[in-house]
Amino acid sequence: MLFIIAILFGVLLLTAIVFINFSPQFGGTPDKEQKKIYSQSDNFEDGKFIIRTPISTSENRWEAIQKVFKKKTHQRPLKEIEPLVLDSTAITSYSSDETKVTWFGHSTFLLQMQGATILLDPMLGDYASPLPINMTKRFNTKLPIAIEKLPFIDFVIFSHDHYDHLDYSTIKKIKDNVGKFFVPLGLSAHLTSWGVEKEKIEELDWWDMTSFGDIQLVCTPAIHFSGRGLFDQGATLWASWVIKGKNDKIYFSGDSGYGNHFKTIGDKYGPFDLVLMECGQYDKDWKNIHMFPEETVQAAVDVKGEVLVPIHWGSFKLANHIWTDPIERVVKKAQELNINISTPRIGETIIIHHKTYPETRWWVNYD
């Protein structure tokens, strides 16, 4: 019996290894020449990017993993979320004097600034995982606009390489409709393995600056980690971003635990007109790498944000909390601290410096 179990385990392990090595959604791995370049980064040691804090604070890692798969009530909406529908004509016909930000759910945004059309962490696939697991299925099957109807994207920004931020199916569909990709160090290996031309990609380390027309970009720190398979943890860097136009400044947190880097960024580049800040998919065992909603509000204060937009919620179940818990808690804390907060529906647009910002409690219609 033990021999049969050993054989079955070996077959499963071999199947997993073959799947990881040959399935394209796992992406690529930086080569020796790239690693040689990355070795000049303060964030790179012993062949990989450094995770300075433990990913999990749990003494029992297996129990920590089991939490994600444990079923509780109200972890998904009671019915499918219906996003607002975007008109492709309306997207292309806008004043370059305005800065518009449209939420696509989770951490994905369509940003229009200085005449440029930009995507932030465009994850537009159905599942936040390499396999179509029902647990990671998107809460809304419809997108605000079909990917094929998106206008030309001047550039894309990625924060890190996890499946709920960097999606293989999305890249395959948009890669020929994008002018440029700005990514943290190492992430180009994924994109080039999926057919993105190397010349279209610019990699940045923390505090590196670049520009696109009149838009200035700064790759800034985050407390997180990377990896898409069993053996590539730390192969790529993770980051947050400062996006600065002539008149408006936006901070995009990516994924991060709470830390003093927010105050450093705020002191260096703040104040920000809008901060797009992670608030969901947390657990006490992951407090080093994902913020609790109350920390999200404090982080918005630290970076000197004028208006907080909570992100990283409302699209996927990636943690074991009630699906509305992040937004309810972040709104409550923002009100306590008298912080301006905007809660757009999926597909709803925010216009910076507009008299009003979206602030309805739309999620109660699905709870």
mmCIF file of N, CA, C and O in Angstrom, residues 242-286:
data_model
loop_
_atom_site.group_PDB
_atom_site.id
_atom_site.type_symbol
_atom_site.label_atom_id
_atom_site.label_comp_id
_atom_site.label_asym_id
_atom_site.label_seq_id
_atom_site.Cartn_x
_atom_site.Cartn_y
_atom_site.Cartn_z
ATOM 1 N N VAL A 242 4.333 56.007 -8.712
ATOM 2 C CA VAL A 242 3.926 57.413 -8.737
ATOM 3 C C VAL A 242 3.711 57.791 -10.198
ATOM 4 O O VAL A 242 4.574 57.537 -11.044
ATOM 5 N N ILE A 243 2.551 58.364 -10.488
ATOM 6 C CA ILE A 243 2.199 58.768 -11.857
ATOM 7 C C ILE A 243 1.893 60.259 -11.825
ATOM 8 O O ILE A 243 0.915 60.689 -11.221
ATOM 9 N N LYS A 244 2.726 61.043 -12.482
ATOM 10 C CA LYS A 244 2.638 62.503 -12.363
ATOM 11 C C LYS A 244 2.472 63.164 -13.728
ATOM 12 O O LYS A 244 3.311 63.025 -14.616
ATOM 13 N N GLY A 245 1.341 63.859 -13.899
ATOM 14 C CA GLY A 245 1.125 64.668 -15.092
ATOM 15 C C GLY A 245 1.466 66.119 -14.809
ATOM 16 O O GLY A 245 2.011 66.450 -13.751
ATOM 17 N N LYS A 246 1.138 67.006 -15.738
ATOM 18 C CA LYS A 246 1.430 68.429 -15.532
ATOM 19 C C LYS A 246 0.642 69.001 -14.367
ATOM 20 O O LYS A 246 1.131 69.864 -13.630
ATOM 21 N N ASN A 247 -0.585 68.520 -14.208
ATOM 22 C CA ASN A 247 -1.471 69.106 -13.190
ATOM 23 C C ASN A 247 -1.884 68.133 -12.091
ATOM 24 O O ASN A 247 -2.319 68.571 -11.021
ATOM 25 N N ASP A 248 -1.787 66.838 -12.338
ATOM 26 C CA ASP A 248 -2.332 65.855 -11.401
ATOM 27 C C ASP A 248 -1.299 64.793 -11.048
ATOM 28 O O ASP A 248 -0.456 64.433 -11.876
ATOM 29 N N LYS A 249 -1.420 64.275 -9.821
ATOM 30 C CA LYS A 249 -0.540 63.201 -9.365
ATOM 31 C C LYS A 249 -1.368 62.060 -8.771
ATOM 32 O O LYS A 249 -2.289 62.296 -8.004
ATOM 33 N N ILE A 250 -1.000 60.843 -9.146
ATOM 34 C CA ILE A 250 -1.691 59.646 -8.677
ATOM 35 C C ILE A 250 -0.682 58.696 -8.063
ATOM 36 O O ILE A 250 0.442 58.538 -8.578
ATOM 37 N N TYR A 251 -1.076 58.055 -6.960
ATOM 38 C CA TYR A 251 -0.254 57.006 -6.367
ATOM 39 C C TYR A 251 -0.997 55.686 -6.469
ATOM 40 O O TYR A 251 -2.166 55.585 -6.101
ATOM 41 N N PHE A 252 -0.300 54.673 -6.986
ATOM 42 C CA PHE A 252 -0.865 53.334 -7.174
ATOM 43 C C PHE A 252 -0.072 52.376 -6.296
ATOM 44 O O PHE A 252 1.111 52.140 -6.531
ATOM 45 N N SER A 253 -0.726 51.804 -5.280
ATOM 46 C CA SER A 253 -0.008 51.055 -4.252
ATOM 47 C C SER A 253 0.446 49.664 -4.675
ATOM 48 O O SER A 253 1.370 49.109 -4.073
ATOM 49 N N GLY A 254 -0.195 49.077 -5.713
ATOM 50 C CA GLY A 254 0.037 47.662 -5.944
ATOM 51 C C GLY A 254 -0.372 46.896 -4.692
ATOM 52 O O GLY A 254 -1.301 47.297 -3.988
ATOM 53 N N ASP A 255 0.312 45.812 -4.390
ATOM 54 C CA ASP A 255 0.079 45.066 -3.150
ATOM 55 C C ASP A 255 1.197 45.383 -2.169
ATOM 56 O O ASP A 255 2.378 45.400 -2.554
ATOM 57 N N SER A 256 0.833 45.573 -0.900
ATOM 58 C CA SER A 256 1.866 45.895 0.081
ATOM 59 C C SER A 256 1.351 45.729 1.493
ATOM 60 O O SER A 256 0.178 45.987 1.781
ATOM 61 N N GLY A 257 2.246 45.305 2.380
ATOM 62 C CA GLY A 257 1.979 45.419 3.796
ATOM 63 C C GLY A 257 2.195 46.865 4.207
ATOM 64 O O GLY A 257 2.784 47.665 3.464
ATOM 65 N N TYR A 258 1.707 47.211 5.390
ATOM 66 C CA TYR A 258 1.877 48.584 5.859
ATOM 67 C C TYR A 258 3.319 48.785 6.331
ATOM 68 O O TYR A 258 3.917 47.916 6.969
ATOM 69 N N GLY A 259 3.892 49.953 6.026
ATOM 70 C CA GLY A 259 5.255 50.251 6.450
ATOM 71 C C GLY A 259 5.594 51.710 6.280
ATOM 72 O O GLY A 259 4.789 52.516 5.778
ATOM 73 N N ASN A 260 6.810 52.073 6.691
ATOM 74 C CA ASN A 260 7.218 53.486 6.635
ATOM 75 C C ASN A 260 7.540 53.952 5.224
ATOM 76 O O ASN A 260 7.813 55.138 5.011
ATOM 77 N N HIS A 261 7.514 53.034 4.255
ATOM 78 C CA HIS A 261 7.757 53.462 2.874
ATOM 79 C C HIS A 261 6.666 54.405 2.379
ATOM 80 O O HIS A 261 6.923 55.259 1.522
ATOM 81 N N PHE A 262 5.460 54.282 2.916
ATOM 82 C CA PHE A 262 4.383 55.178 2.498
ATOM 83 C C PHE A 262 4.703 56.627 2.864
ATOM 84 O O PHE A 262 4.525 57.539 2.063
ATOM 85 N N LYS A 263 5.191 56.834 4.084
ATOM 86 C CA LYS A 263 5.537 58.195 4.509
ATOM 87 C C LYS A 263 6.715 58.724 3.696
ATOM 88 O O LYS A 263 6.750 59.901 3.314
ATOM 89 N N THR A 264 7.676 57.855 3.404
ATOM 90 C CA THR A 264 8.827 58.265 2.587
ATOM 91 C C THR A 264 8.372 58.726 1.208
ATOM 92 O O THR A 264 8.821 59.756 0.692
ATOM 93 N N ILE A 265 7.465 57.954 0.608
ATOM 94 C CA ILE A 265 6.933 58.315 -0.719
ATOM 95 C C ILE A 265 6.142 59.613 -0.638
ATOM 96 O O ILE A 265 6.256 60.493 -1.505
ATOM 97 N N GLY A 266 5.326 59.754 0.420
ATOM 98 C CA GLY A 266 4.543 60.975 0.588
ATOM 99 C C GLY A 266 5.412 62.203 0.763
ATOM 100 O O GLY A 266 5.149 63.266 0.186
ATOM 101 N N ASP A 267 6.464 62.075 1.560
ATOM 102 C CA ASP A 267 7.376 63.204 1.784
ATOM 103 C C ASP A 267 8.125 63.573 0.518
ATOM 104 O O ASP A 267 8.413 64.750 0.272
ATOM 105 N N LYS A 268 8.423 62.574 -0.302
ATOM 106 C CA LYS A 268 9.231 62.806 -1.498
ATOM 107 C C LYS A 268 8.398 63.281 -2.690
ATOM 108 O O LYS A 268 8.837 64.153 -3.457
ATOM 109 N N TYR A 269 7.185 62.728 -2.834
ATOM 110 C CA TYR A 269 6.410 63.005 -4.039
ATOM 111 C C TYR A 269 4.998 63.540 -3.783
ATOM 112 O O TYR A 269 4.331 63.956 -4.727
ATOM 113 N N GLY A 270 4.520 63.483 -2.545
ATOM 114 C CA GLY A 270 3.181 63.965 -2.257
ATOM 115 C C GLY A 270 3.095 65.483 -2.290
ATOM 116 O O GLY A 270 4.109 66.169 -2.446
ATOM 117 N N PRO A 271 1.886 66.029 -2.139
ATOM 118 C CA PRO A 271 0.615 65.312 -1.993
ATOM 119 C C PRO A 271 0.117 64.752 -3.330
ATOM 120 O O PRO A 271 0.540 65.207 -4.390
ATOM 121 N N PHE A 272 -0.787 63.771 -3.230
ATOM 122 C CA PHE A 272 -1.368 63.145 -4.414
ATOM 123 C C PHE A 272 -2.849 63.495 -4.514
ATOM 124 O O PHE A 272 -3.560 63.497 -3.508
ATOM 125 N N ASP A 273 -3.301 63.776 -5.729
ATOM 126 C CA ASP A 273 -4.717 64.079 -5.939
ATOM 127 C C ASP A 273 -5.580 62.845 -5.704
ATOM 128 O O ASP A 273 -6.704 62.947 -5.211
ATOM 129 N N LEU A 274 -5.044 61.681 -6.056
ATOM 130 C CA LEU A 274 -5.781 60.432 -5.933
ATOM 131 C C LEU A 274 -4.808 59.338 -5.504
ATOM 132 O O LEU A 274 -3.689 59.250 -6.041
ATOM 133 N N VAL A 275 -5.202 58.524 -4.522
ATOM 134 C CA VAL A 275 -4.386 57.363 -4.157
ATOM 135 C C VAL A 275 -5.232 56.109 -4.342
ATOM 136 O O VAL A 275 -6.335 55.991 -3.811
ATOM 137 N N LEU A 276 -4.728 55.180 -5.145
ATOM 138 C CA LEU A 276 -5.385 53.903 -5.420
ATOM 139 C C LEU A 276 -4.711 52.891 -4.510
ATOM 140 O O LEU A 276 -3.590 52.448 -4.768
ATOM 141 N N MET A 277 -5.396 52.513 -3.421
ATOM 142 C CA MET A 277 -4.733 51.844 -2.315
ATOM 143 C C MET A 277 -5.377 50.498 -1.970
ATOM 144 O O MET A 277 -6.583 50.412 -1.753
ATOM 145 N N GLU A 278 -4.553 49.460 -1.906
ATOM 146 C CA GLU A 278 -5.014 48.118 -1.565
ATOM 147 C C GLU A 278 -5.755 48.093 -0.230
ATOM 148 O O GLU A 278 -5.300 48.660 0.751
ATOM 149 N N CYS A 279 -6.916 47.386 -0.194
ATOM 150 C CA CYS A 279 -7.658 47.289 1.072
ATOM 151 C C CYS A 279 -8.203 45.895 1.335
ATOM 152 O O CYS A 279 -8.768 45.658 2.403
ATOM 153 N N GLY A 280 -8.075 44.960 0.398
ATOM 154 C CA GLY A 280 -8.706 43.656 0.558
ATOM 155 C C GLY A 280 -7.766 42.491 0.371
ATOM 156 O O GLY A 280 -6.594 42.660 0.011
ATOM 157 N N GLN A 281 -8.279 41.278 0.601
ATOM 158 C CA GLN A 281 -7.533 40.023 0.489
ATOM 159 C C GLN A 281 -6.449 39.950 1.569
ATOM 160 O O GLN A 281 -5.268 39.762 1.275
ATOM 161 N N TYR A 282 -6.864 40.079 2.807
ATOM 162 C CA TYR A 282 -5.943 40.109 3.945
ATOM 163 C C TYR A 282 -6.252 38.981 4.915
ATOM 164 O O TYR A 282 -7.305 38.336 4.874
ATOM 165 N N ASP A 283 -5.309 38.747 5.807
ATOM 166 C CA ASP A 283 -5.445 37.763 6.875
ATOM 167 C C ASP A 283 -4.385 38.111 7.924
ATOM 168 O O ASP A 283 -3.325 38.660 7.575
ATOM 169 N N LYS A 284 -4.651 37.782 9.169
ATOM 170 C CA LYS A 284 -3.684 38.124 10.214
ATOM 171 C C LYS A 284 -2.345 37.419 9.983
ATOM 172 O O LYS A 284 -1.295 37.918 10.412
ATOM 173 N N ASP A 285 -2.365 36.275 9.299
ATOM 174 C CA ASP A 285 -1.118 35.579 9.000
ATOM 175 C C ASP A 285 -0.345 36.228 7.855
ATOM 176 O O ASP A 285 0.816 35.902 7.633
ATOM 177 N N TRP A 286 -1.003 37.109 7.100
ATOM 178 C CA TRP A 286 -0.341 37.770 5.973
ATOM 179 C C TRP A 286 -0.139 39.262 6.229
ATOM 180 O O TRP A 286 0.024 40.050 5.297
#
